[in-house]
Coordinates of C-alpha atoms in Angstrom, one line a residue:
X37 CA 121.8 98.1 92.0
X38 CA 120.8 100.7 95.4
X39 CA 117.3 102.1 94.8
X40 CA 115.9 104.9 96.4
X41 CA 113.4 107.2 96.5
X42 CA 113.4 111.2 96.5
X43 CA 110.7 113.9 96.3
X44 CA 110.2 115.4 92.9
X45 CA 106.7 117.5 93.9
X46 CA 105.3 119.5 96.8
X47 CA 102.8 121.5 98.0
X48 CA 102.0 124.0 101.0
X49 CA 99.8 123.1 103.9
X50 CA 100.2 124.6 107.5
X51 CA 103.1 126.0 106.4
X52 CA 104.9 122.7 105.8
X53 CA 106.0 121.2 102.8
X54 CA 103.2 118.2 102.0
X55 CA 104.0 116.2 98.8
X56 CA 101.0 114.5 97.0
X57 CA 100.4 111.1 96.5
X58 CA 100.5 111.0 92.7
X59 CA 103.5 113.0 92.3
X60 CA 105.4 112.1 94.8
X61 CA 108.5 110.2 94.3
X62 CA 110.9 109.6 91.7
X63 CA 113.4 106.7 91.6
X64 CA 116.5 106.9 90.7
X65 CA 119.6 104.3 90.9
X66 CA 123.1 104.3 92.8
X67 CA 126.0 102.3 91.6
X68 CA 125.9 98.6 91.0
X69 CA 127.9 96.6 93.1
X70 CA 129.3 93.5 91.2
X71 CA 127.6 91.0 93.5
X72 CA 124.1 92.5 93.1
X73 CA 124.9 92.6 89.1
X74 CA 125.0 89.1 89.0
X75 CA 121.6 88.6 90.9
X76 CA 119.8 91.2 88.8
X77 CA 121.2 89.1 85.6
X78 CA 120.4 85.5 87.4
X79 CA 116.9 87.4 88.4
X80 CA 116.0 88.6 84.8
X81 CA 117.3 85.2 83.1
X82 CA 115.1 83.5 86.0
X83 CA 111.9 85.7 84.6
X84 CA 112.9 84.8 80.7
X85 CA 112.8 81.0 81.5
X86 CA 108.8 81.0 82.8
X87 CA 107.4 83.7 80.3
X88 CA 109.3 80.8 77.6
X89 CA 107.6 77.9 80.3
X90 CA 104.3 79.8 80.0
X91 CA 104.2 80.4 76.5
X92 CA 105.3 77.5 75.7
X93 CA 102.3 75.7 77.4
X94 CA 99.5 78.7 76.8
X95 CA 100.4 77.2 72.9
X96 CA 99.5 73.7 73.3
X97 CA 96.4 75.0 75.7
X98 CA 94.9 77.8 75.1
X99 CA 93.4 77.8 77.8
X100 CA 96.3 78.0 80.4
X101 CA 96.5 81.7 82.0
X102 CA 96.2 82.8 85.8
X103 CA 93.2 85.1 85.9
X104 CA 91.4 87.0 88.8
X105 CA 88.4 85.1 91.1
X106 CA 85.0 85.8 89.2
X107 CA 83.2 84.4 92.0
X108 CA 84.4 86.0 94.7
X109 CA 81.7 88.3 96.0
X110 CA 79.5 84.3 96.2
X111 CA 82.2 82.5 98.2
X112 CA 82.3 85.2 100.5
X113 CA 78.5 84.9 101.4
X114 CA 79.2 81.3 102.3
X115 CA 82.2 82.3 104.9
X116 CA 80.9 82.9 108.6
X117 CA 81.1 86.2 109.7
X118 CA 84.5 87.4 112.2
X119 CA 84.8 89.9 114.0
X120 CA 88.0 92.4 113.6
X121 CA 89.5 91.5 116.7
X122 CA 89.3 87.9 114.8
X123 CA 90.8 88.7 111.6
X124 CA 93.3 90.6 113.4
X125 CA 95.1 87.9 115.6
X126 CA 94.0 85.1 113.0
X127 CA 96.4 84.4 110.2
X128 CA 95.2 84.5 107.0
X129 CA 94.3 81.0 105.6
X130 CA 92.2 82.2 102.2
X131 CA 93.6 80.3 99.4
X132 CA 92.9 81.9 95.6
X133 CA 91.6 80.3 92.8
X134 CA 92.3 80.8 88.8
X135 CA 89.9 80.0 86.5
X136 CA 90.6 79.3 83.3
X137 CA 91.3 82.1 80.2
X138 CA 88.7 82.8 77.5
X139 CA 90.4 85.2 75.1
X140 CA 92.4 83.6 72.5
X141 CA 95.6 83.0 72.4
X142 CA 98.1 84.3 69.3
X143 CA 100.5 81.6 67.9
X144 CA 103.8 82.4 70.6
X145 CA 101.1 82.1 73.9
X146 CA 100.0 85.6 74.1
X147 CA 96.9 86.7 74.7
X148 CA 95.6 88.6 71.6
X149 CA 93.3 90.6 74.0
X150 CA 93.1 91.5 78.0
X151 CA 90.4 90.5 80.0
X152 CA 90.3 93.9 81.1
X153 CA 89.2 97.3 80.1
X154 CA 91.3 99.8 81.9
X155 CA 88.9 103.3 82.8
X156 CA 90.8 105.7 84.6
X157 CA 94.9 106.0 85.5
X158 CA 95.4 105.7 89.1
X159 CA 99.2 106.6 89.0
X160 CA 102.4 106.1 86.9
X161 CA 105.3 104.8 88.9
X162 CA 109.2 104.2 88.2
X163 CA 108.0 100.2 87.3
X164 CA 104.6 100.9 85.6
X165 CA 101.3 102.6 85.3
X166 CA 98.6 102.4 87.3
X167 CA 94.3 101.8 86.4
X168 CA 90.8 101.2 87.5
X169 CA 89.7 98.2 84.7
X170 CA 86.6 96.4 84.5
X171 CA 86.1 93.0 83.5
X172 CA 85.1 92.2 80.0
X173 CA 83.7 88.4 80.5
X174 CA 82.2 89.4 84.7
X175 CA 78.3 90.3 83.8
X176 CA 78.6 92.4 87.0
X177 CA 81.7 94.5 86.1
X178 CA 84.1 93.7 88.4
X179 CA 86.8 96.3 89.6
X180 CA 90.4 95.4 90.4
X181 CA 93.4 98.0 90.1
X182 CA 95.8 96.5 87.0
X183 CA 99.5 97.5 87.1
X184 CA 100.9 97.4 83.7
X185 CA 104.3 97.7 81.8
X186 CA 105.7 97.0 79.0
X187 CA 106.3 93.2 78.1
X188 CA 110.0 93.7 77.6
X189 CA 110.8 95.7 80.5
X190 CA 108.6 94.2 83.2
X191 CA 110.7 92.3 85.3
X192 CA 110.6 94.4 88.7
X193 CA 107.0 93.7 88.0
X194 CA 107.0 90.1 87.7
X195 CA 108.9 89.9 90.7
X196 CA 106.2 92.2 92.9
X197 CA 103.8 89.4 91.1
X198 CA 106.0 86.3 92.4
X199 CA 105.8 87.7 96.2
X200 CA 102.0 88.7 96.3
X201 CA 100.7 85.5 95.0
X202 CA 102.3 84.0 98.2
X203 CA 100.9 86.6 100.3
X204 CA 97.4 86.1 101.9
X205 CA 95.9 88.8 104.4
X206 CA 93.4 90.5 105.1
X207 CA 96.0 93.4 105.9
X208 CA 98.1 93.2 102.4
X209 CA 96.7 94.2 98.5
X210 CA 95.3 91.1 97.1
X211 CA 97.3 89.5 93.8
X212 CA 94.2 87.5 91.4
X213 CA 97.0 86.8 89.0
X214 CA 98.4 88.4 86.0
X215 CA 97.9 88.0 82.5
X216 CA 100.2 88.6 79.3
X217 CA 98.2 90.9 76.3
X218 CA 98.3 93.2 73.9
X219 CA 96.0 96.1 74.1
X220 CA 93.6 96.9 71.7
X221 CA 94.8 99.1 68.8
X222 CA 98.5 98.4 70.8
X223 CA 101.5 96.8 69.4
X224 CA 103.8 95.9 72.8
X225 CA 102.9 93.0 74.3
X226 CA 101.5 93.8 78.4
X227 CA 102.3 92.5 81.4
X228 CA 99.4 93.1 83.7
X229 CA 99.1 92.7 87.4
X230 CA 95.7 92.0 88.6
X231 CA 95.5 93.5 91.7
X232 CA 92.3 93.9 94.5
X233 CA 91.3 97.9 93.9
X234 CA 90.9 100.2 97.3
X235 CA 88.5 102.8 96.8
X236 CA 89.1 104.4 99.9
X237 CA 92.5 105.8 99.1
X238 CA 95.4 105.5 100.7
X239 CA 96.7 107.2 104.2
X240 CA 97.9 109.8 102.5
X241 CA 95.5 111.2 101.2
X242 CA 93.2 111.1 104.3
X243 CA 96.2 113.0 105.6
X244 CA 96.2 115.8 103.1
X245 CA 92.2 116.1 103.0
X246 CA 92.1 116.2 106.7
X247 CA 94.6 119.6 106.8
X248 CA 96.6 118.0 109.7
X249 CA 96.6 115.5 112.5
X250 CA 93.9 112.9 112.5
X251 CA 92.1 111.1 115.9
X252 CA 94.5 109.5 117.9
X253 CA 91.8 107.0 117.8
X254 CA 91.7 106.6 114.5
X255 CA 95.1 106.4 114.4
X256 CA 95.5 103.4 116.3
X257 CA 93.0 101.0 114.5
X258 CA 95.2 102.0 111.2
X259 CA 98.9 101.4 113.2
X260 CA 96.9 98.1 113.9
X261 CA 95.9 96.9 110.6
X262 CA 99.7 97.9 109.5
X263 CA 100.9 96.0 112.2
X264 CA 99.3 92.9 111.7
X265 CA 100.3 93.6 108.2
X266 CA 104.5 93.7 108.8
X267 CA 103.5 91.1 111.2
X268 CA 102.4 88.5 108.9
X269 CA 104.9 89.5 105.9
X270 CA 108.0 89.4 108.2
X271 CA 106.7 85.6 109.0
X272 CA 106.7 84.9 105.4
X273 CA 110.6 86.6 105.4
X274 CA 109.6 89.6 103.2
X275 CA 110.9 92.8 104.1
X276 CA 108.5 95.9 102.2
X277 CA 111.5 98.2 102.2
X278 CA 109.1 101.2 101.3
X279 CA 106.7 101.6 103.9
X280 CA 104.7 105.6 104.0
X281 CA 101.6 107.2 103.7
X282 CA 101.2 106.5 99.5
X283 CA 101.0 102.6 100.1
X284 CA 99.0 102.3 102.9
X285 CA 95.3 101.8 101.1
X286 CA 92.3 102.3 102.9
X287 CA 89.4 99.8 102.2
X288 CA 85.7 100.1 102.6
X289 CA 84.5 97.6 105.4
X290 CA 81.2 97.1 107.6
X291 CA 81.3 99.4 110.6
X292 CA 80.3 96.8 112.6
X293 CA 83.9 95.6 111.7
X294 CA 85.5 98.7 112.2
X295 CA 84.3 102.2 113.7
X296 CA 86.0 104.1 110.9
X297 CA 84.5 102.2 108.7
X298 CA 87.7 101.3 107.4
X299 CA 89.9 98.4 106.6
X300 CA 94.1 99.2 106.3
X301 CA 96.3 97.3 103.7
X302 CA 99.9 97.6 102.6
X303 CA 100.1 97.5 99.0
X304 CA 103.2 98.3 96.3
X305 CA 105.9 95.8 96.8
X306 CA 107.9 96.9 94.3
X307 CA 111.2 97.6 96.8
X308 CA 110.2 94.2 98.6
X309 CA 112.9 92.1 99.1
X310 CA 113.2 88.3 100.3
X311 CA 115.6 87.4 103.5
X312 CA 117.5 84.4 101.8
X313 CA 117.6 85.3 97.9
X314 CA 119.8 85.8 95.8
X315 CA 119.6 89.1 95.5
X316 CA 119.2 89.9 99.1
X317 CA 122.8 88.1 99.9
X318 CA 123.6 89.4 103.6
X319 CA 121.8 92.2 103.9
X320 CA 124.0 95.0 103.1
X321 CA 124.4 97.3 100.6
X322 CA 120.4 97.8 99.6
X323 CA 120.3 101.3 99.4
X324 CA 115.7 101.6 98.7
X325 CA 113.0 103.2 99.8
X326 CA 111.5 106.8 99.9
X327 CA 114.5 109.0 101.5
X328 CA 112.3 110.5 104.1
X329 CA 111.3 106.9 106.0
X330 CA 114.7 105.3 105.7
X331 CA 116.0 104.1 108.1
X332 CA 119.6 105.7 109.8
X333 CA 121.4 101.8 109.4
X334 CA 119.7 101.5 106.1
X335 CA 121.3 105.3 104.9
X336 CA 124.7 104.4 106.4
X337 CA 125.3 101.0 105.5
X338 CA 122.9 99.8 103.2
X339 CA 121.6 97.3 106.0
X340 CA 117.9 95.9 105.3
X341 CA 116.0 93.9 107.4
X342 CA 113.0 93.9 109.5
X343 CA 114.0 96.2 111.7
X344 CA 114.0 98.7 108.4
X345 CA 110.3 98.4 108.2
X346 CA 109.4 99.7 111.6
X347 CA 111.2 102.9 111.3
X348 CA 109.9 103.7 108.5
X349 CA 105.8 102.5 110.3
X350 CA 107.2 104.9 113.2
X351 CA 107.5 107.4 110.6
X352 CA 104.4 107.1 109.2
X353 CA 102.7 106.9 112.4
X354 CA 104.4 109.9 113.4
X355 CA 102.6 111.4 110.4
X356 CA 99.5 110.8 111.2
X357 CA 99.4 112.1 114.4
X358 CA 100.8 115.5 113.9
X359 CA 99.9 115.8 109.6
X360 CA 102.8 117.2 109.0
X361 CA 105.5 115.7 107.0
X362 CA 108.1 113.6 108.5
X363 CA 111.9 115.3 109.4
X364 CA 110.0 118.8 107.4
X365 CA 111.7 121.5 109.4
X366 CA 114.6 120.7 107.4
X367 CA 112.7 121.0 104.5
X368 CA 113.6 119.5 100.8
X369 CA 117.2 118.5 100.9
X370 CA 119.4 116.5 98.4
X371 CA 120.5 112.6 98.4
X372 CA 123.6 113.3 100.3
X373 CA 122.2 115.2 102.8
X374 CA 120.1 112.8 103.9
X375 CA 122.5 110.5 103.6
X376 CA 123.9 112.7 106.8
X377 CA 121.5 114.2 108.7
X378 CA 119.2 110.7 108.9
X379 CA 122.3 107.9 108.4
X380 CA 125.1 110.4 110.3
X381 CA 123.9 112.2 112.5
X382 CA 121.9 112.3 116.4
X383 CA 118.8 113.3 114.6
X384 CA 115.9 111.2 115.4
X385 CA 111.8 112.8 114.7
X386 CA 110.9 115.1 116.3
X387 CA 107.9 113.5 118.5
X388 CA 106.1 116.9 120.1
X389 CA 105.0 116.6 123.8
X390 CA 101.4 117.2 123.4
X391 CA 100.8 114.1 122.6
X392 CA 99.8 111.2 125.0
X393 CA 101.9 109.5 126.9
X394 CA 101.5 106.3 125.2
X395 CA 101.8 107.8 121.4
X396 CA 105.2 108.9 123.0
X397 CA 106.5 105.9 123.8
X398 CA 105.3 103.8 121.2
X399 CA 106.7 106.5 118.8
X400 CA 110.1 105.7 120.9
X401 CA 110.0 101.7 120.4
X402 CA 110.0 102.5 116.5
X403 CA 112.1 105.4 116.2
X404 CA 114.8 104.0 117.7
X405 CA 118.4 104.8 116.0
X406 CA 119.9 100.8 117.3
X407 CA 118.4 98.2 115.8
X408 CA 119.3 96.0 117.8
X409 CA 117.1 98.1 120.5
X410 CA 113.9 98.8 118.0
X411 CA 111.0 97.0 118.7
X412 CA 110.0 94.3 116.2
X413 CA 106.6 93.9 114.2
X414 CA 105.2 91.0 116.8
X415 CA 106.4 93.4 120.0
X416 CA 104.9 96.6 119.4
X417 CA 101.5 94.0 118.7
X418 CA 102.1 94.0 122.3
X419 CA 102.0 97.2 122.9
X420 CA 98.9 99.8 125.1
X421 CA 98.7 102.7 122.0
X422 CA 97.7 99.2 119.9
X423 CA 96.3 96.1 122.1
X424 CA 92.8 95.8 122.0

């Protein structure tokens, strides 16, 4: 199926429309293609097989499960401190370990109760809800973000979990495992994806709270982090497909490592695709993402590739530098109007002349309509705008 996101709620900022971070989008399905329908069936069948095997293993061994790390803080203390420059230049070599489950399982291998207590709803999406949660077993009451969905409807969330468990980078929101459990007083089994909690909110929140453009010095730091994350996932053959301010999370870090006190991490891989997979096919027929940030080739022909993320990244950097919603001068459009504007016209997002020459050139490399001329995430890393 081809997926796309369109905005449903707006608010005014400086006379422009601005979308709140948790009320911004809704997804709807377009007409399916025969090829993709088969891919979807195979994907769901694969998920059922994996689920069956996990339940079978858990039945034989009640301690079998994937659990979040408990001793992360102790492990971090043993590691040698690195500068932010070293972190950016070196690939991440962290290995996530799993600890055994302590909760009892039922006769089908499903945990009776979750290892996590959900304390606050952080947001809702098409594929599930996100909660702030604390560990039941950890004396330190470790906090995690739990992305949760009813098990029978958790196929897409399981796909996201499989991608995230492969990605181990300081610029990607970490996945610490998953579990299948029942909530207290709930008859339905839930699939819980256990993620790193970034308490610094998102880039979208920062723009909104700032009521306008961010300092260019800060934007450079944020852009450098995002590029490092994009370069990493592209090296893993993963296309995010939904880069936007709401999916870029700020994690507090040591001021000695980062002047602004934050490390920016890419999150929400719910629409991500792997090149070479059955679902990806030949890379065509995939209209997915948030309409304002979708690349021209995706809007016009459904082409998804690494350049798709670069275009959306350029839109995000432009929003940070101006404080204005991308394509905001066109107001709220219907899907067909977005296709005409982005996919079939010669229009480009407006880049103000008052920005620095480096910023203007950087944005022009990202927001190139011809995907073959658009710079890659690797090339952009060496641009003067973000180069250390």
